[in-house]
PDB file of C-alpha atoms and ligand atoms in Angstrom:
ATOM      1  CA  MET A   9     130.409 238.540 179.621  1.00 40.00           C
ATOM      2  CA  SER A  10     131.153 235.966 176.954  1.00 46.00           C
ATOM      3  CA  ILE A  11     129.377 232.649 177.258  1.00 54.00           C
ATOM      4  CA  LEU A  12     131.602 229.575 177.248  1.00 64.00           C
ATOM      5  CA  ARG A  13     130.831 227.484 174.202  1.00 72.00           C
ATOM      6  CA  PRO A  14     132.272 224.162 173.072  1.00 83.00           C
ATOM      7  CA  ARG A  15     134.810 224.167 170.277  1.00 89.00           C
ATOM      8  CA  LYS A  16     133.506 224.586 166.734  1.00 96.00           C
ATOM      9  CA  ILE A  17     133.600 221.611 164.405  1.00 97.00           C
ATOM     10  CA  ILE A  18     133.051 221.250 160.670  1.00 98.00           C
ATOM     11  CA  CYS A  19     132.973 217.635 159.578  1.00 98.00           C
ATOM     12  CA  GLY A  20     132.773 216.344 156.012  1.00 98.00           C
ATOM     13  CA  ASN A  21     131.217 212.935 155.450  1.00 98.00           C
ATOM     14  CA  TRP A  22     132.335 211.699 152.046  1.00 98.00           C
ATOM     15  CA  LYS A  23     130.200 208.543 152.285  1.00 98.00           C
ATOM     16  CA  MET A  24     130.988 205.924 149.569  1.00 98.00           C
ATOM     17  CA  ASN A  25     132.358 208.506 147.153  1.00 98.00           C
ATOM     18  CA  THR A  26     135.676 209.395 145.482  1.00 98.00           C
ATOM     19  CA  SER A  27     138.468 207.173 144.157  1.00 98.00           C
ATOM     20  CA  ARG A  28     141.985 206.846 145.550  1.00 97.00           C
ATOM     21  CA  LYS A  29     143.174 209.613 143.209  1.00 98.00           C
ATOM     22  CA  LYS A  30     140.153 211.884 143.689  1.00 98.00           C
ATOM     23  CA  ALA A  31     140.243 211.491 147.479  1.00 98.00           C
ATOM     24  CA  LEU A  32     143.826 212.704 147.623  1.00 98.00           C
ATOM     25  CA  GLU A  33     143.166 215.568 145.209  1.00 98.00           C
ATOM     26  CA  LEU A  34     140.137 216.636 147.223  1.00 98.00           C
ATOM     27  CA  VAL A  35     141.890 216.713 150.565  1.00 98.00           C
ATOM     28  CA  LEU A  36     144.919 218.538 149.150  1.00 98.00           C
ATOM     29  CA  ASN A  37     142.607 221.083 147.588  1.00 98.00           C
ATOM     30  CA  ILE A  38     140.791 221.584 150.892  1.00 98.00           C
ATOM     31  CA  GLU A  39     144.058 221.953 152.819  1.00 97.00           C
ATOM     32  CA  LYS A  40     145.490 224.424 150.301  1.00 97.00           C
ATOM     33  CA  ASN A  41     142.533 226.767 150.659  1.00 97.00           C
ATOM     34  CA  LEU A  42     141.693 226.349 154.323  1.00 97.00           C
ATOM     35  CA  PRO A  43     141.864 229.616 156.314  1.00 96.00           C
ATOM     36  CA  LYS A  44     143.827 229.866 159.548  1.00 95.00           C
ATOM     37  CA  THR A  45     141.314 228.772 162.133  1.00 95.00           C
ATOM     38  CA  ASN A  46     140.661 227.311 165.568  1.00 94.00           C
ATOM     39  CA  ILE A  47     137.790 225.329 164.105  1.00 96.00           C
ATOM     40  CA  GLU A  48     138.336 221.560 164.133  1.00 97.00           C
ATOM     41  CA  VAL A  49     137.991 220.587 160.480  1.00 98.00           C
ATOM     42  CA  ILE A  50     137.406 216.846 160.100  1.00 98.00           C
ATOM     43  CA  ILE A  51     137.061 214.788 156.963  1.00 98.00           C
ATOM     44  CA  CYS A  52     135.669 211.271 156.897  1.00 98.00           C
ATOM     45  CA  PRO A  53     136.686 209.464 153.693  1.00 98.00           C
ATOM     46  CA  PRO A  54     135.993 205.818 152.903  1.00 98.00           C
ATOM     47  CA  PHE A  55     138.062 203.353 155.011  1.00 98.00           C
ATOM     48  CA  LEU A  56     140.300 202.453 152.051  1.00 98.00           C
ATOM     49  CA  TYR A  57     141.677 205.948 151.661  1.00 98.00           C
ATOM     50  CA  LEU A  58     142.340 206.711 155.322  1.00 98.00           C
ATOM     51  CA  GLU A  59     146.008 205.724 155.286  1.00 98.00           C
ATOM     52  CA  GLY A  60     146.864 207.621 152.101  1.00 97.00           C
ATOM     53  CA  ILE A  61     145.129 210.720 153.363  1.00 98.00           C
ATOM     54  CA  PHE A  62     146.652 210.318 156.833  1.00 98.00           C
ATOM     55  CA  ASN A  63     150.094 210.512 155.219  1.00 97.00           C
ATOM     56  CA  ALA A  64     149.196 213.628 153.240  1.00 97.00           C
ATOM     57  CA  ILE A  65     147.362 215.901 155.680  1.00 97.00           C
ATOM     58  CA  LYS A  66     148.749 218.706 157.799  1.00 96.00           C
ATOM     59  CA  LYS A  67     145.695 220.655 158.916  1.00 96.00           C
ATOM     60  CA  VAL A  68     142.509 218.634 158.786  1.00 97.00           C
ATOM     61  CA  LYS A  69     141.742 215.787 161.180  1.00 97.00           C
ATOM     62  CA  LEU A  70     140.608 212.352 160.093  1.00 98.00           C
ATOM     63  CA  GLY A  71     137.482 210.450 160.982  1.00 98.00           C
ATOM     64  CA  ALA A  72     135.989 207.151 159.827  1.00 98.00           C
ATOM     65  CA  GLN A  73     132.349 206.677 158.837  1.00 98.00           C
ATOM     66  CA  ASN A  74     131.699 203.620 160.990  1.00 98.00           C
ATOM     67  CA  CYS A  75     133.418 201.027 163.146  1.00 98.00           C
ATOM     68  CA  SER A  76     132.652 197.590 164.491  1.00 98.00           C
ATOM     69  CA  ALA A  77     131.304 197.169 167.993  1.00 98.00           C
ATOM     70  CA  GLU A  78     133.686 194.225 168.369  1.00 98.00           C
ATOM     71  CA  LYS A  79     137.291 194.442 169.527  1.00 95.00           C
ATOM     72  CA  GLY A  80     138.632 192.149 166.825  1.00 96.00           C
ATOM     73  CA  GLY A  81     138.586 188.561 165.623  1.00 97.00           C
ATOM     74  CA  ALA A  82     136.441 186.590 163.204  1.00 98.00           C
ATOM     75  CA  PHE A  83     134.152 189.326 161.866  1.00 98.00           C
ATOM     76  CA  THR A  84     134.613 189.235 158.102  1.00 98.00           C
ATOM     77  CA  GLY A  85     134.564 192.611 156.436  1.00 97.00           C
ATOM     78  CA  GLU A  86     134.467 194.613 159.670  1.00 98.00           C
ATOM     79  CA  VAL A  87     136.931 197.276 160.847  1.00 98.00           C
ATOM     80  CA  SER A  88     137.566 197.769 164.551  1.00 98.00           C
ATOM     81  CA  ALA A  89     137.891 201.044 166.415  1.00 98.00           C
ATOM     82  CA  VAL A  90     141.381 200.000 167.534  1.00 98.00           C
ATOM     83  CA  GLN A  91     142.449 199.557 163.885  1.00 98.00           C
ATOM     84  CA  LEU A  92     141.020 202.962 163.008  1.00 98.00           C
ATOM     85  CA  ALA A  93     142.790 204.662 165.883  1.00 98.00           C
ATOM     86  CA  ASP A  94     146.104 204.335 163.976  1.00 97.00           C
ATOM     87  CA  PHE A  95     144.806 206.959 161.547  1.00 97.00           C
ATOM     88  CA  CYS A  96     141.738 208.637 163.015  1.00 97.00           C
ATOM     89  CA  LYS A  97     140.720 210.772 165.955  1.00 97.00           C
ATOM     90  CA  TYR A  98     137.007 210.528 165.179  1.00 98.00           C
ATOM     91  CA  VAL A  99     134.367 208.114 163.950  1.00 98.00           C
ATOM     92  CA  ILE A 100     130.828 208.868 162.755  1.00 98.00           C
ATOM     93  CA  LEU A 101     128.334 206.507 164.389  1.00 98.00           C
ATOM     94  CA  GLY A 102     124.598 206.054 164.169  1.00 98.00           C
ATOM     95  CA  HIS A 103     124.298 207.825 160.831  1.00 97.00           C
ATOM     96  CA  SER A 104     120.742 207.508 159.549  1.00 96.00           C
ATOM     97  CA  GLU A 105     121.946 205.764 156.380  1.00 96.00           C
ATOM     98  CA  ARG A 106     123.364 202.991 158.597  1.00 97.00           C
ATOM     99  CA  ARG A 107     120.295 202.985 160.833  1.00 97.00           C
ATOM    100  CA  ILE A 108     118.120 202.572 157.711  1.00 95.00           C
ATOM    101  CA  TYR A 109     120.172 200.492 155.233  1.00 96.00           C
ATOM    102  CA  GLN A 110     122.176 198.387 157.693  1.00 97.00           C
ATOM    103  CA  LYS A 111     119.316 198.275 160.210  1.00 98.00           C
ATOM    104  CA  GLU A 112     121.616 199.381 163.022  1.00 98.00           C
ATOM    105  CA  THR A 113     119.764 199.451 166.313  1.00 98.00           C
ATOM    106  CA  ASP A 114     120.156 201.853 169.228  1.00 98.00           C
ATOM    107  CA  GLU A 115     121.768 199.033 171.168  1.00 98.00           C
ATOM    108  CA  GLU A 116     124.335 198.321 168.473  1.00 98.00           C
ATOM    109  CA  ILE A 117     125.149 201.999 168.141  1.00 98.00           C
ATOM    110  CA  SER A 118     125.632 202.217 171.894  1.00 98.00           C
ATOM    111  CA  ARG A 119     128.105 199.288 171.742  1.00 98.00           C
ATOM    112  CA  LYS A 120     129.970 201.006 168.898  1.00 98.00           C
ATOM    113  CA  VAL A 121     130.165 204.262 170.864  1.00 98.00           C
ATOM    114  CA  LYS A 122     131.738 202.370 173.767  1.00 98.00           C
ATOM    115  CA  ALA A 123     134.173 200.525 171.464  1.00 98.00           C
ATOM    116  CA  ALA A 124     135.223 203.837 169.892  1.00 98.00           C
ATOM    117  CA  LEU A 125     135.758 205.543 173.252  1.00 98.00           C
ATOM    118  CA  LYS A 126     137.763 202.590 174.513  1.00 98.00           C
ATOM    119  CA  ALA A 127     140.023 202.917 171.462  1.00 98.00           C
ATOM    120  CA  LYS A 128     140.410 206.647 172.258  1.00 97.00           C
ATOM    121  CA  LEU A 129     138.349 207.783 169.267  1.00 98.00           C
ATOM    122  CA  SER A 130     135.786 210.541 169.690  1.00 98.00           C
ATOM    123  CA  PRO A 131     132.422 209.330 168.406  1.00 98.00           C
ATOM    124  CA  ILE A 132     130.438 211.763 166.278  1.00 98.00           C
ATOM    125  CA  VAL A 133     126.983 210.349 166.922  1.00 98.00           C
ATOM    126  CA  CYS A 134     123.975 211.199 164.787  1.00 98.00           C
ATOM    127  CA  ILE A 135     120.415 211.404 165.971  1.00 97.00           C
ATOM    128  CA  GLY A 136     117.305 212.488 164.167  1.00 96.00           C
ATOM    129  CA  GLU A 137     113.783 211.586 163.239  1.00 95.00           C
ATOM    130  CA  SER A 138     112.377 210.635 159.861  1.00 93.00           C
ATOM    131  CA  LYS A 139     109.802 212.692 158.020  1.00 91.00           C
ATOM    132  CA  SER A 140     106.960 210.378 158.965  1.00 94.00           C
ATOM    133  CA  GLU A 141     108.020 210.408 162.626  1.00 96.00           C
ATOM    134  CA  ARG A 142     108.069 214.196 162.493  1.00 93.00           C
ATOM    135  CA  ASN A 143     104.666 214.301 160.845  1.00 94.00           C
ATOM    136  CA  LYS A 144     103.309 211.989 163.512  1.00 97.00           C
ATOM    137  CA  LYS A 145     104.706 214.356 166.166  1.00 96.00           C
ATOM    138  CA  GLN A 146     107.101 211.686 167.436  1.00 97.00           C
ATOM    139  CA  THR A 147     110.235 213.827 167.132  1.00 97.00           C
ATOM    140  CA  SER A 148     110.835 214.282 170.877  1.00 97.00           C
ATOM    141  CA  LYS A 149     110.181 210.622 171.592  1.00 98.00           C
ATOM    142  CA  VAL A 150     112.657 209.488 168.909  1.00 98.00           C
ATOM    143  CA  ILE A 151     115.335 211.952 170.021  1.00 98.00           C
ATOM    144  CA  LYS A 152     114.942 210.915 173.663  1.00 98.00           C
ATOM    145  CA  ARG A 153     115.188 207.227 172.789  1.00 98.00           C
ATOM    146  CA  GLN A 154     118.271 207.713 170.600  1.00 98.00           C
ATOM    147  CA  VAL A 155     120.152 210.040 172.979  1.00 98.00           C
ATOM    148  CA  LEU A 156     119.400 207.920 176.056  1.00 98.00           C
ATOM    149  CA  ALA A 157     120.701 204.836 174.231  1.00 98.00           C
ATOM    150  CA  ILE A 158     123.919 206.645 173.305  1.00 98.00           C
ATOM    151  CA  ILE A 159     124.661 207.960 176.796  1.00 98.00           C
ATOM    152  CA  LYS A 160     123.606 204.780 178.610  1.00 96.00           C
ATOM    153  CA  GLY A 161     126.568 203.400 180.542  1.00 96.00           C
ATOM    154  CA  LEU A 162     128.906 206.278 179.640  1.00 98.00           C
ATOM    155  CA  SER A 163     130.937 208.006 182.329  1.00 97.00           C
ATOM    156  CA  LYS A 164     131.098 211.785 182.521  1.00 97.00           C
ATOM    157  CA  ASN A 165     134.590 211.674 181.023  1.00 96.00           C
ATOM    158  CA  GLU A 166     133.359 209.599 178.125  1.00 97.00           C
ATOM    159  CA  VAL A 167     130.393 211.812 177.324  1.00 97.00           C
ATOM    160  CA  LEU A 168     132.777 214.780 177.301  1.00 96.00           C
ATOM    161  CA  LYS A 169     134.648 213.120 174.421  1.00 96.00           C
ATOM    162  CA  THR A 170     131.469 212.584 172.423  1.00 97.00           C
ATOM    163  CA  ILE A 171     130.164 214.895 169.715  1.00 97.00           C
ATOM    164  CA  PHE A 172     126.433 214.909 169.017  1.00 98.00           C
ATOM    165  CA  VAL A 173     124.843 215.726 165.663  1.00 98.00           C
ATOM    166  CA  TYR A 174     121.198 216.503 165.280  1.00 97.00           C
ATOM    167  CA  GLU A 175     120.589 215.375 161.721  1.00 95.00           C
ATOM    168  CA  PRO A 176     116.913 214.981 160.871  1.00 93.00           C
ATOM    169  CA  VAL A 177     116.519 212.341 158.177  1.00 93.00           C
ATOM    170  CA  TRP A 178     114.074 214.577 156.281  1.00 89.00           C
ATOM    171  CA  ALA A 179     116.802 217.180 155.780  1.00 88.00           C
ATOM    172  CA  ILE A 180     119.489 214.904 154.317  1.00 89.00           C
ATOM    173  CA  SER A 181     120.052 215.581 150.623  1.00 84.00           C
ATOM    174  CA  THR A 182     120.631 211.951 149.676  1.00 79.00           C
ATOM    175  CA  PHE A 183     117.184 211.020 150.965  1.00 80.00           C
ATOM    176  CA  GLY A 184     115.879 213.454 148.392  1.00 74.00           C
ATOM    177  CA  SER A 185     115.455 216.429 150.683  1.00 72.00           C
ATOM    178  CA  LYS A 186     114.293 219.530 148.933  1.00 67.00           C
ATOM    179  CA  GLU A 187     113.725 221.291 152.227  1.00 66.00           C
ATOM    180  CA  ILE A 188     115.491 224.602 152.524  1.00 65.00           C
ATOM    181  CA  LEU A 189     116.599 224.497 156.078  1.00 71.00           C
ATOM    182  CA  LYS A 190     115.495 227.228 158.433  1.00 82.00           C
ATOM    183  CA  PRO A 191     118.035 226.662 161.203  1.00 85.00           C
ATOM    184  CA  SER A 192     115.783 228.244 163.806  1.00 86.00           C
ATOM    185  CA  LEU A 193     113.339 225.364 163.134  1.00 86.00           C
ATOM    186  CA  VAL A 194     115.669 222.807 164.684  1.00 92.00           C
ATOM    187  CA  ILE A 195     116.611 224.748 167.822  1.00 95.00           C
ATOM    188  CA  PRO A 196     113.947 223.026 169.982  1.00 95.00           C
ATOM    189  CA  GLU A 197     115.459 219.641 169.044  1.00 96.00           C
ATOM    190  CA  VAL A 198     119.002 220.862 169.696  1.00 96.00           C
ATOM    191  CA  ARG A 199     117.843 222.101 173.121  1.00 96.00           C
ATOM    192  CA  LEU A 200     116.174 218.793 173.830  1.00 97.00           C
ATOM    193  CA  VAL A 201     119.405 216.879 173.162  1.00 97.00           C
ATOM    194  CA  ARG A 202     121.240 219.193 175.595  1.00 97.00           C
ATOM    195  CA  LYS A 203     118.500 218.823 178.195  1.00 97.00           C
ATOM    196  CA  ILE A 204     118.722 215.023 178.116  1.00 98.00           C
ATOM    197  CA  ILE A 205     122.517 215.103 178.468  1.00 97.00           C
ATOM    198  CA  ALA A 206     122.332 217.692 181.271  1.00 97.00           C
ATOM    199  CA  ALA A 207     119.716 215.665 183.160  1.00 97.00           C
ATOM    200  CA  LYS A 208     122.191 212.810 183.449  1.00 97.00           C
ATOM    201  CA  PHE A 209     125.570 214.543 183.708  1.00 97.00           C
ATOM    202  CA  GLY A 210     124.765 218.042 184.967  1.00 96.00           C
ATOM    203  CA  LYS A 211     124.613 221.321 183.058  1.00 95.00           C
ATOM    204  CA  ASP A 212     128.317 221.917 183.437  1.00 93.00           C
ATOM    205  CA  VAL A 213     129.285 219.312 180.819  1.00 95.00           C
ATOM    206  CA  LEU A 214     127.389 221.172 178.114  1.00 94.00           C
ATOM    207  CA  LYS A 215     130.048 223.814 177.661  1.00 93.00           C
ATOM    208  CA  ASN A 216     132.400 221.095 176.445  1.00 93.00           C
ATOM    209  CA  ILE A 217     130.098 218.934 174.339  1.00 95.00           C
ATOM    210  CA  PRO A 218     129.754 220.175 170.765  1.00 96.00           C
ATOM    211  CA  LEU A 219     126.335 219.816 169.209  1.00 97.00           C
ATOM    212  CA  LEU A 220     126.360 219.964 165.433  1.00 97.00           C
ATOM    213  CA  TYR A 221     123.631 220.221 162.843  1.00 96.00           C
ATOM    214  CA  GLY A 222     123.559 218.037 159.731  1.00 96.00           C
ATOM    215  CA  GLY A 223     121.350 217.790 156.658  1.00 94.00           C
ATOM    216  CA  SER A 224     121.705 219.674 153.357  1.00 92.00           C
ATOM    217  CA  VAL A 225     124.365 222.028 154.700  1.00 95.00           C
ATOM    218  CA  SER A 226     126.021 224.130 152.005  1.00 95.00           C
ATOM    219  CA  SER A 227     127.785 227.463 151.683  1.00 95.00           C
ATOM    220  CA  LYS A 228     124.336 228.884 150.844  1.00 94.00           C
ATOM    221  CA  ASN A 229     122.723 228.151 154.219  1.00 94.00           C
ATOM    222  CA  ALA A 230     125.880 228.037 156.391  1.00 95.00           C
ATOM    223  CA  LYS A 231     125.613 231.720 157.306  1.00 95.00           C
ATOM    224  CA  GLU A 232     122.147 231.269 158.743  1.00 94.00           C
ATOM    225  CA  ILE A 233     123.208 228.137 160.625  1.00 95.00           C
ATOM    226  CA  GLN A 234     126.325 229.836 161.977  1.00 95.00           C
ATOM    227  CA  LYS A 235     124.174 232.620 163.432  1.00 94.00           C
ATOM    228  CA  GLU A 236     122.401 230.118 165.676  1.00 94.00           C
ATOM    229  CA  LYS A 237     124.537 230.249 168.797  1.00 92.00           C
ATOM    230  CA  GLU A 238     123.291 226.878 170.038  1.00 93.00           C
ATOM    231  CA  ILE A 239     124.755 225.065 167.035  1.00 96.00           C
ATOM    232  CA  ASP A 240     128.500 224.408 167.350  1.00 96.00           C
ATOM    233  CA  GLY A 241     129.196 223.355 163.798  1.00 97.00           C
ATOM    234  CA  VAL A 242     127.982 221.166 160.982  1.00 97.00           C
ATOM    235  CA  LEU A 243     128.166 217.691 159.496  1.00 98.00           C
ATOM    236  CA  VAL A 244     128.345 218.145 155.728  1.00 97.00           C
ATOM    237  CA  GLY A 245     127.532 215.399 153.232  1.00 97.00           C
ATOM    238  CA  VAL A 246     127.430 216.052 149.509  1.00 96.00           C
ATOM    239  CA  LYS A 247     128.977 219.529 149.732  1.00 97.00           C
ATOM    240  CA  SER A 248     132.056 218.139 151.477  1.00 98.00           C
ATOM    241  CA  LEU A 249     132.949 216.583 148.113  1.00 98.00           C
ATOM    242  CA  ASP A 250     133.305 220.070 146.679  1.00 98.00           C
ATOM    243  CA  ALA A 251     136.510 221.616 148.077  1.00 98.00           C
ATOM    244  CA  LYS A 252     135.373 225.162 147.271  1.00 98.00           C
ATOM    245  CA  ASP A 253     132.017 224.824 148.985  1.00 98.00           C
ATOM    246  CA  PHE A 254     133.446 222.979 151.984  1.00 98.00           C
ATOM    247  CA  VAL A 255     136.165 225.593 152.551  1.00 98.00           C
ATOM    248  CA  LYS A 256     133.553 228.347 152.188  1.00 98.00           C
ATOM    249  CA  ILE A 257     131.522 226.735 154.987  1.00 98.00           C
ATOM    250  CA  VAL A 258     134.638 226.761 157.196  1.00 98.00           C
ATOM    251  CA  GLU A 259     135.262 230.417 156.288  1.00 97.00           C
ATOM    252  CA  ILE A 260     131.700 231.334 157.265  1.00 97.00           C
ATOM    253  CA  PHE A 261     132.008 229.678 160.672  1.00 96.00           C
ATOM    254  CA  ASN A 262     135.473 231.171 161.082  1.00 95.00           C
ATOM    255  CA  LYS A 263     133.967 234.683 161.021  1.00 86.00           C
ATOM    256  CA  ASP A 264     132.514 234.032 164.453  1.00 72.00           C
ATOM    257  CA  LYS A 265     134.733 235.963 166.841  1.00 59.00           C
ATOM    258  CA  ASN A 266     133.848 233.606 169.672  1.00 58.00           C
ATOM    259  CA  VAL A 267     135.443 230.569 168.060  1.00 58.00           C
ATOM    260  CA  SER A 268     136.895 228.730 171.005  1.00 57.00           C
ATOM    261  CA  ASN A 269     140.036 226.627 170.842  1.00 52.00           C
ATOM    262  CA  ARG A 270     139.000 224.449 173.772  1.00 50.00           C
TER     263      ARG A 270
HETATM  264  P1  PGA B  17     123.922 216.033 153.124  1.00 75.67           P
HETATM  265  O1  PGA B  17     124.298 214.781 154.044  1.00 75.67           O
HETATM  266  O2  PGA B  17     124.738 217.207 153.621  1.00 75.67           O
HETATM  267  O3  PGA B  17     124.283 215.615 151.747  1.00 75.67           O
HETATM  268  O4  PGA B  17     122.468 216.282 153.315  1.00 75.67           O
HETATM  269  C1  PGA B  17     124.542 214.920 155.402  1.00 75.67           C
HETATM  270  C2  PGA B  17     124.853 213.591 155.994  1.00 75.67           C
HETATM  271  O5  PGA B  17     124.241 212.595 155.580  1.00 75.67           O
HETATM  272  O6  PGA B  17     125.696 213.496 156.909  1.00 75.67           O
END
């Protein structure tokens, strides 16, 4: 009997990289080499390049890297979820770089999640502990706090549109991670995220809520990650700027015969 799993997702977070020209070249290169697949392949370029890329893509889906918690109005420099919804289906929220550099709080992230859902965007929300929190054995506490803040006030329908990413800060390459990820190491955390969601919404929702892993994902460790049946895909940072490596990651996940198109 095959177990029902959520759809598979590979998401590239370009962060504050590329130029207008390079962004277009990169996405065209990815699209040209992408295998036929049921996997949802998402790229998240900088805001500025969303429209140009939106007009050029045929296969990949678009996501933003952040949105405002506000609907609109006098918020200089901000971009609302409603504005993004003209181009995007997804938005990354609660990324650790924003939690750390922009001092985003759980409460703010929760407001952004609600704003995104209201604008019919699917939030891709990141959770994960820092190295010192892990060393102090606070991982479960941090995950619980972050997940509970995200799901607070969401309806069952809304949580079903949300994608969760377990992305431990210690594993992110831009924070200087030299850790070679052993995917089996993060399975207890992945299970904990599911347990918290199930405790509020019932186990049944889990078959439709993708749970991704993020942090130093590359074509070198993708095979090992893909083998972990409790991980439904990956959030890729630096390697999503390399079309060859990013497509290879998709190819590796595409080998899974149980790729669902739900
Ligand atoms: P990385 O970044 O793959 O470069 O570690 C992941 C992320 O920050 O989303």
